[in-house]
């Protein structure tokens, strides 16, 4: 069983946000460490979607329910409101149509937890302003021609998309690359936050319905 100490820091945060006994769908679930921990510690049931063969094998070894599926093909094989929480970590910027996958997440789940890098971070702005080139750093270690990230956005961009979908931001953490939530990220999230961790409710849910 994976321990919380062995999980990525962002997965630990997400782990704490998910109520015991929830039904969870994890999009791009990787090796399945989050789902395995949620199953063992919080009696969560659910599925992971993954496309990488090695990650799928790792999920199977952990006893995690995993389906080989390309996120760009949508979630049409899942019924509306079939999960309490739908998770997608560090993949929003890498899918072909981020708006469509958000629509599908909001359709399938009562709540969604989404993480993504913030292209509005001051280092990105500084790099563009001083060098006139796309940023390359430990935070974003790819050149423009080989990056898997095809749709960069800022926190403000994402929140506008959520608002357009008539959904609601329930929680937001603006963290650094070590997933620490410092005072700077709380005061000026779109400038000083490197990664956003969002919990969003589906449209139409009332406050009393959100405690899954």
PDB file of C-alpha atoms in Angstrom:
ATOM      1  CA  UNK A   1       0.000   0.000   0.000  1.00  0.00           C
ATOM      2  CA  UNK A   2       1.456   3.396  -0.881  1.00  0.00           C
ATOM      3  CA  UNK A   3       1.944   5.649   2.089  1.00  0.00           C
ATOM      4  CA  UNK A   4       1.099   9.317   2.114  1.00  0.00           C
ATOM      5  CA  UNK A   5       4.818   9.985   2.539  1.00  0.00           C
ATOM      6  CA  UNK A   6       5.534   8.296  -0.792  1.00  0.00           C
ATOM      7  CA  UNK A   7       2.899  10.193  -2.774  1.00  0.00           C
ATOM      8  CA  UNK A   8       3.551  13.393  -4.668  1.00  0.00           C
ATOM      9  CA  UNK A   9       2.730  16.435  -2.567  1.00  0.00           C
ATOM     10  CA  UNK A  10      -0.158  17.484  -4.826  1.00  0.00           C
ATOM     11  CA  UNK A  11      -1.695  14.020  -4.519  1.00  0.00           C
ATOM     12  CA  UNK A  12      -1.541  14.296  -0.735  1.00  0.00           C
ATOM     13  CA  UNK A  13      -3.523  17.548  -0.939  1.00  0.00           C
ATOM     14  CA  UNK A  14      -6.096  15.945  -3.234  1.00  0.00           C
ATOM     15  CA  UNK A  15      -6.263  12.906  -0.952  1.00  0.00           C
ATOM     16  CA  UNK A  16      -7.340  15.160   1.928  1.00  0.00           C
ATOM     17  CA  UNK A  17     -10.061  16.814  -0.187  1.00  0.00           C
ATOM     18  CA  UNK A  18     -11.879  13.560  -1.028  1.00  0.00           C
ATOM     19  CA  UNK A  19     -14.455  12.303   1.511  1.00  0.00           C
ATOM     20  CA  UNK A  20     -14.404   8.689   2.645  1.00  0.00           C
ATOM     21  CA  UNK A  21     -16.584   6.323   0.651  1.00  0.00           C
ATOM     22  CA  UNK A  22     -16.636   8.478  -2.476  1.00  0.00           C
ATOM     23  CA  UNK A  23     -16.901   7.197  -6.028  1.00  0.00           C
ATOM     24  CA  UNK A  24     -13.860   8.554  -7.870  1.00  0.00           C
ATOM     25  CA  UNK A  25     -12.730   8.712 -11.503  1.00  0.00           C
ATOM     26  CA  UNK A  26      -9.052   9.620 -11.998  1.00  0.00           C
ATOM     27  CA  UNK A  27      -8.206  10.840 -15.515  1.00  0.00           C
ATOM     28  CA  UNK A  28      -4.611  10.104 -16.409  1.00  0.00           C
ATOM     29  CA  UNK A  29      -4.161   8.170 -13.190  1.00  0.00           C
ATOM     30  CA  UNK A  30      -0.491   7.316 -13.748  1.00  0.00           C
ATOM     31  CA  UNK A  31       0.678   4.366 -11.674  1.00  0.00           C
ATOM     32  CA  UNK A  32      -2.528   4.423  -9.609  1.00  0.00           C
ATOM     33  CA  UNK A  33      -0.903   5.520  -6.353  1.00  0.00           C
ATOM     34  CA  UNK A  34      -3.649   8.005  -5.482  1.00  0.00           C
ATOM     35  CA  UNK A  35      -6.502   5.582  -6.159  1.00  0.00           C
ATOM     36  CA  UNK A  36      -4.746   2.806  -4.231  1.00  0.00           C
ATOM     37  CA  UNK A  37      -4.247   5.070  -1.222  1.00  0.00           C
ATOM     38  CA  UNK A  38      -7.837   6.334  -1.355  1.00  0.00           C
ATOM     39  CA  UNK A  39      -9.107   2.767  -1.549  1.00  0.00           C
ATOM     40  CA  UNK A  40      -7.021   1.593   1.390  1.00  0.00           C
ATOM     41  CA  UNK A  41      -7.370   4.626   3.642  1.00  0.00           C
ATOM     42  CA  UNK A  42     -10.790   6.029   2.757  1.00  0.00           C
ATOM     43  CA  UNK A  43     -12.711   3.088   1.298  1.00  0.00           C
ATOM     44  CA  UNK A  44     -13.065   4.928  -2.001  1.00  0.00           C
ATOM     45  CA  UNK A  45     -14.248   3.032  -5.080  1.00  0.00           C
ATOM     46  CA  UNK A  46     -13.501   4.066  -8.604  1.00  0.00           C
ATOM     47  CA  UNK A  47     -11.573   3.806 -11.831  1.00  0.00           C
ATOM     48  CA  UNK A  48      -8.489   5.260 -13.384  1.00  0.00           C
ATOM     49  CA  UNK A  49      -8.104   6.126 -17.065  1.00  0.00           C
ATOM     50  CA  UNK A  50      -4.607   5.784 -18.470  1.00  0.00           C
ATOM     51  CA  UNK A  51      -2.960   5.393 -21.865  1.00  0.00           C
ATOM     52  CA  UNK A  52       0.630   4.500 -20.938  1.00  0.00           C
ATOM     53  CA  UNK A  53       1.185   0.731 -20.914  1.00  0.00           C
ATOM     54  CA  UNK A  54       3.712   0.778 -18.051  1.00  0.00           C
ATOM     55  CA  UNK A  55       1.368   2.834 -15.889  1.00  0.00           C
ATOM     56  CA  UNK A  56      -1.510   0.498 -16.683  1.00  0.00           C
ATOM     57  CA  UNK A  57       0.609  -2.468 -15.587  1.00  0.00           C
ATOM     58  CA  UNK A  58       1.493  -0.642 -12.354  1.00  0.00           C
ATOM     59  CA  UNK A  59      -2.214  -0.013 -11.677  1.00  0.00           C
ATOM     60  CA  UNK A  60      -3.036  -3.678 -12.228  1.00  0.00           C
ATOM     61  CA  UNK A  61      -0.240  -4.686  -9.839  1.00  0.00           C
ATOM     62  CA  UNK A  62      -1.792  -2.432  -7.171  1.00  0.00           C
ATOM     63  CA  UNK A  63      -5.253  -3.878  -7.767  1.00  0.00           C
ATOM     64  CA  UNK A  64      -6.527  -0.538  -9.091  1.00  0.00           C
ATOM     65  CA  UNK A  65      -9.403  -0.612 -11.583  1.00  0.00           C
ATOM     66  CA  UNK A  66      -7.902   0.914 -14.736  1.00  0.00           C
ATOM     67  CA  UNK A  67      -9.223   1.431 -18.254  1.00  0.00           C
ATOM     68  CA  UNK A  68      -6.998   2.134 -21.240  1.00  0.00           C
ATOM     69  CA  UNK A  69      -8.494   5.299 -22.684  1.00  0.00           C
ATOM     70  CA  UNK A  70      -7.391   8.430 -24.522  1.00  0.00           C
ATOM     71  CA  UNK A  71      -8.778  11.516 -22.750  1.00  0.00           C
ATOM     72  CA  UNK A  72      -9.075  13.326 -26.074  1.00  0.00           C
ATOM     73  CA  UNK A  73     -11.752  10.785 -27.049  1.00  0.00           C
ATOM     74  CA  UNK A  74     -14.009  12.060 -24.256  1.00  0.00           C
ATOM     75  CA  UNK A  75     -15.871  10.265 -21.468  1.00  0.00           C
ATOM     76  CA  UNK A  76     -18.877   9.040 -23.424  1.00  0.00           C
ATOM     77  CA  UNK A  77     -18.608   5.574 -21.849  1.00  0.00           C
ATOM     78  CA  UNK A  78     -19.573   7.038 -18.446  1.00  0.00           C
ATOM     79  CA  UNK A  79     -23.083   8.098 -17.462  1.00  0.00           C
ATOM     80  CA  UNK A  80     -23.852  11.583 -16.171  1.00  0.00           C
ATOM     81  CA  UNK A  81     -23.404  12.058 -12.406  1.00  0.00           C
ATOM     82  CA  UNK A  82     -21.900   8.577 -12.066  1.00  0.00           C
ATOM     83  CA  UNK A  83     -19.040   9.725  -9.815  1.00  0.00           C
ATOM     84  CA  UNK A  84     -18.779  11.923  -6.741  1.00  0.00           C
ATOM     85  CA  UNK A  85     -15.349  13.261  -7.724  1.00  0.00           C
ATOM     86  CA  UNK A  86     -13.494  13.348 -11.043  1.00  0.00           C
ATOM     87  CA  UNK A  87      -9.753  14.081 -10.835  1.00  0.00           C
ATOM     88  CA  UNK A  88      -7.295  15.279 -13.466  1.00  0.00           C
ATOM     89  CA  UNK A  89      -3.768  16.206 -12.390  1.00  0.00           C
ATOM     90  CA  UNK A  90      -1.286  18.013 -14.633  1.00  0.00           C
ATOM     91  CA  UNK A  91      -3.089  17.065 -17.844  1.00  0.00           C
ATOM     92  CA  UNK A  92      -5.474  19.953 -18.630  1.00  0.00           C
ATOM     93  CA  UNK A  93      -2.772  21.772 -20.596  1.00  0.00           C
ATOM     94  CA  UNK A  94      -1.856  18.610 -22.538  1.00  0.00           C
ATOM     95  CA  UNK A  95      -5.275  17.599 -23.905  1.00  0.00           C
ATOM     96  CA  UNK A  96      -6.461  18.702 -27.324  1.00  0.00           C
ATOM     97  CA  UNK A  97      -9.632  20.453 -26.146  1.00  0.00           C
ATOM     98  CA  UNK A  98      -9.427  21.509 -22.465  1.00  0.00           C
ATOM     99  CA  UNK A  99     -12.898  23.054 -22.557  1.00  0.00           C
ATOM    100  CA  UNK A 100     -14.482  19.824 -23.785  1.00  0.00           C
ATOM    101  CA  UNK A 101     -12.782  17.645 -21.178  1.00  0.00           C
ATOM    102  CA  UNK A 102     -13.902  20.082 -18.465  1.00  0.00           C
ATOM    103  CA  UNK A 103     -17.469  19.830 -19.786  1.00  0.00           C
ATOM    104  CA  UNK A 104     -17.231  16.044 -19.633  1.00  0.00           C
ATOM    105  CA  UNK A 105     -15.783  16.084 -16.120  1.00  0.00           C
ATOM    106  CA  UNK A 106     -18.601  18.333 -14.917  1.00  0.00           C
ATOM    107  CA  UNK A 107     -21.145  16.051 -16.580  1.00  0.00           C
ATOM    108  CA  UNK A 108     -19.786  12.814 -15.126  1.00  0.00           C
ATOM    109  CA  UNK A 109     -18.882  14.052 -11.643  1.00  0.00           C
ATOM    110  CA  UNK A 110     -20.561  16.116  -8.946  1.00  0.00           C
ATOM    111  CA  UNK A 111     -17.198  17.689  -8.160  1.00  0.00           C
ATOM    112  CA  UNK A 112     -13.949  17.954 -10.093  1.00  0.00           C
ATOM    113  CA  UNK A 113     -10.386  18.355  -8.837  1.00  0.00           C
ATOM    114  CA  UNK A 114      -8.011  19.753 -11.447  1.00  0.00           C
ATOM    115  CA  UNK A 115      -4.351  20.763 -11.267  1.00  0.00           C
ATOM    116  CA  UNK A 116      -2.302  22.554 -13.931  1.00  0.00           C
ATOM    117  CA  UNK A 117       0.751  24.815 -14.294  1.00  0.00           C
ATOM    118  CA  UNK A 118       0.133  28.572 -14.243  1.00  0.00           C
ATOM    119  CA  UNK A 119       1.530  30.310 -17.318  1.00  0.00           C
ATOM    120  CA  UNK A 120       0.830  33.650 -15.620  1.00  0.00           C
ATOM    121  CA  UNK A 121       3.551  32.994 -13.020  1.00  0.00           C
ATOM    122  CA  UNK A 122       6.072  35.820 -12.741  1.00  0.00           C
ATOM    123  CA  UNK A 123       8.953  33.680 -14.073  1.00  0.00           C
ATOM    124  CA  UNK A 124       7.048  33.039 -17.304  1.00  0.00           C
ATOM    125  CA  UNK A 125       6.238  36.733 -17.660  1.00  0.00           C
ATOM    126  CA  UNK A 126       9.857  37.701 -16.939  1.00  0.00           C
ATOM    127  CA  UNK A 127      11.233  35.180 -19.434  1.00  0.00           C
ATOM    128  CA  UNK A 128       8.938  36.415 -22.201  1.00  0.00           C
ATOM    129  CA  UNK A 129       9.571  40.078 -21.396  1.00  0.00           C
ATOM    130  CA  UNK A 130      13.372  39.873 -21.163  1.00  0.00           C
ATOM    131  CA  UNK A 131      14.219  37.125 -23.661  1.00  0.00           C
ATOM    132  CA  UNK A 132      11.240  37.239 -25.995  1.00  0.00           C
ATOM    133  CA  UNK A 133      11.137  33.441 -26.005  1.00  0.00           C
ATOM    134  CA  UNK A 134       8.996  30.699 -24.512  1.00  0.00           C
ATOM    135  CA  UNK A 135      10.107  29.899 -20.949  1.00  0.00           C
ATOM    136  CA  UNK A 136      12.343  26.885 -20.277  1.00  0.00           C
ATOM    137  CA  UNK A 137      13.068  26.124 -16.628  1.00  0.00           C
ATOM    138  CA  UNK A 138      12.812  23.455 -13.940  1.00  0.00           C
ATOM    139  CA  UNK A 139       9.160  24.493 -13.681  1.00  0.00           C
ATOM    140  CA  UNK A 140       8.530  24.135 -17.455  1.00  0.00           C
ATOM    141  CA  UNK A 141      11.441  22.029 -18.704  1.00  0.00           C
ATOM    142  CA  UNK A 142      10.436  21.697 -22.354  1.00  0.00           C
ATOM    143  CA  UNK A 143      11.309  23.726 -25.445  1.00  0.00           C
ATOM    144  CA  UNK A 144       8.414  25.046 -27.512  1.00  0.00           C
ATOM    145  CA  UNK A 145       8.796  22.359 -30.199  1.00  0.00           C
ATOM    146  CA  UNK A 146       8.884  19.251 -27.968  1.00  0.00           C
ATOM    147  CA  UNK A 147       6.553  20.159 -25.129  1.00  0.00           C
ATOM    148  CA  UNK A 148       3.565  17.887 -24.372  1.00  0.00           C
ATOM    149  CA  UNK A 149       1.784  21.014 -23.112  1.00  0.00           C
ATOM    150  CA  UNK A 150      -0.253  22.460 -25.964  1.00  0.00           C
ATOM    151  CA  UNK A 151      -2.681  24.783 -24.147  1.00  0.00           C
ATOM    152  CA  UNK A 152      -1.050  26.961 -21.515  1.00  0.00           C
ATOM    153  CA  UNK A 153      -3.371  29.021 -19.361  1.00  0.00           C
ATOM    154  CA  UNK A 154      -3.354  31.195 -16.259  1.00  0.00           C
ATOM    155  CA  UNK A 155      -5.485  30.875 -13.141  1.00  0.00           C
ATOM    156  CA  UNK A 156      -7.587  33.765 -14.450  1.00  0.00           C
ATOM    157  CA  UNK A 157      -8.151  31.945 -17.759  1.00  0.00           C
ATOM    158  CA  UNK A 158      -9.240  28.758 -16.013  1.00  0.00           C
ATOM    159  CA  UNK A 159     -11.574  30.528 -13.608  1.00  0.00           C
ATOM    160  CA  UNK A 160     -13.197  32.365 -16.503  1.00  0.00           C
ATOM    161  CA  UNK A 161     -13.804  29.015 -18.231  1.00  0.00           C
ATOM    162  CA  UNK A 162     -15.330  27.611 -15.033  1.00  0.00           C
ATOM    163  CA  UNK A 163     -17.587  30.683 -14.779  1.00  0.00           C
ATOM    164  CA  UNK A 164     -18.669  30.281 -18.412  1.00  0.00           C
ATOM    165  CA  UNK A 165     -19.736  26.721 -17.579  1.00  0.00           C
ATOM    166  CA  UNK A 166     -21.835  28.060 -14.664  1.00  0.00           C
ATOM    167  CA  UNK A 167     -19.756  25.930 -12.303  1.00  0.00           C
ATOM    168  CA  UNK A 168     -18.303  27.127  -9.021  1.00  0.00           C
ATOM    169  CA  UNK A 169     -14.786  27.155  -7.610  1.00  0.00           C
ATOM    170  CA  UNK A 170     -15.082  25.598  -4.145  1.00  0.00           C
ATOM    171  CA  UNK A 171     -11.372  25.528  -3.231  1.00  0.00           C
ATOM    172  CA  UNK A 172      -8.182  26.840  -4.789  1.00  0.00           C
ATOM    173  CA  UNK A 173      -4.580  26.466  -3.765  1.00  0.00           C
ATOM    174  CA  UNK A 174      -1.871  28.378  -5.617  1.00  0.00           C
ATOM    175  CA  UNK A 175       1.306  26.477  -4.795  1.00  0.00           C
ATOM    176  CA  UNK A 176       4.964  26.530  -5.795  1.00  0.00           C
ATOM    177  CA  UNK A 177       6.771  23.723  -7.642  1.00  0.00           C
ATOM    178  CA  UNK A 178       7.168  21.885  -4.313  1.00  0.00           C
ATOM    179  CA  UNK A 179       3.402  22.244  -3.763  1.00  0.00           C
ATOM    180  CA  UNK A 180       3.802  24.626  -0.826  1.00  0.00           C
ATOM    181  CA  UNK A 181       1.044  27.181  -0.284  1.00  0.00           C
ATOM    182  CA  UNK A 182       2.910  30.287   0.880  1.00  0.00           C
ATOM    183  CA  UNK A 183       1.668  33.773   1.667  1.00  0.00           C
ATOM    184  CA  UNK A 184       2.598  35.056  -1.794  1.00  0.00           C
ATOM    185  CA  UNK A 185       0.392  32.504  -3.523  1.00  0.00           C
ATOM    186  CA  UNK A 186      -2.492  33.424  -1.241  1.00  0.00           C
ATOM    187  CA  UNK A 187      -2.152  37.178  -1.825  1.00  0.00           C
ATOM    188  CA  UNK A 188      -1.295  37.176  -5.555  1.00  0.00           C
ATOM    189  CA  UNK A 189      -2.127  33.693  -6.860  1.00  0.00           C
ATOM    190  CA  UNK A 190      -2.041  34.488 -10.573  1.00  0.00           C
ATOM    191  CA  UNK A 191       1.390  36.126 -10.245  1.00  0.00           C
ATOM    192  CA  UNK A 192       3.147  33.972  -7.639  1.00  0.00           C
ATOM    193  CA  UNK A 193       1.418  30.596  -7.909  1.00  0.00           C
ATOM    194  CA  UNK A 194       3.245  28.070 -10.096  1.00  0.00           C
ATOM    195  CA  UNK A 195       0.619  25.323  -9.945  1.00  0.00           C
ATOM    196  CA  UNK A 196      -3.116  25.567  -9.368  1.00  0.00           C
ATOM    197  CA  UNK A 197      -5.068  22.928  -7.436  1.00  0.00           C
ATOM    198  CA  UNK A 198      -8.788  23.520  -7.906  1.00  0.00           C
ATOM    199  CA  UNK A 199     -11.945  21.875  -6.584  1.00  0.00           C
ATOM    200  CA  UNK A 200     -14.939  22.769  -8.742  1.00  0.00           C
ATOM    201  CA  UNK A 201     -18.634  21.894  -8.377  1.00  0.00           C
ATOM    202  CA  UNK A 202     -20.850  20.834 -11.245  1.00  0.00           C
ATOM    203  CA  UNK A 203     -23.475  23.370 -12.416  1.00  0.00           C
ATOM    204  CA  UNK A 204     -26.749  23.351 -10.531  1.00  0.00           C
ATOM    205  CA  UNK A 205     -25.528  21.696  -7.345  1.00  0.00           C
ATOM    206  CA  UNK A 206     -26.641  23.426  -4.184  1.00  0.00           C
ATOM    207  CA  UNK A 207     -24.408  23.910  -1.161  1.00  0.00           C
ATOM    208  CA  UNK A 208     -26.148  21.161   0.842  1.00  0.00           C
ATOM    209  CA  UNK A 209     -25.508  18.680  -1.991  1.00  0.00           C
ATOM    210  CA  UNK A 210     -21.737  19.179  -2.079  1.00  0.00           C
ATOM    211  CA  UNK A 211     -20.830  17.054   0.931  1.00  0.00           C
ATOM    212  CA  UNK A 212     -20.378  13.742  -0.870  1.00  0.00           C
TER     213      UNK A 212
END
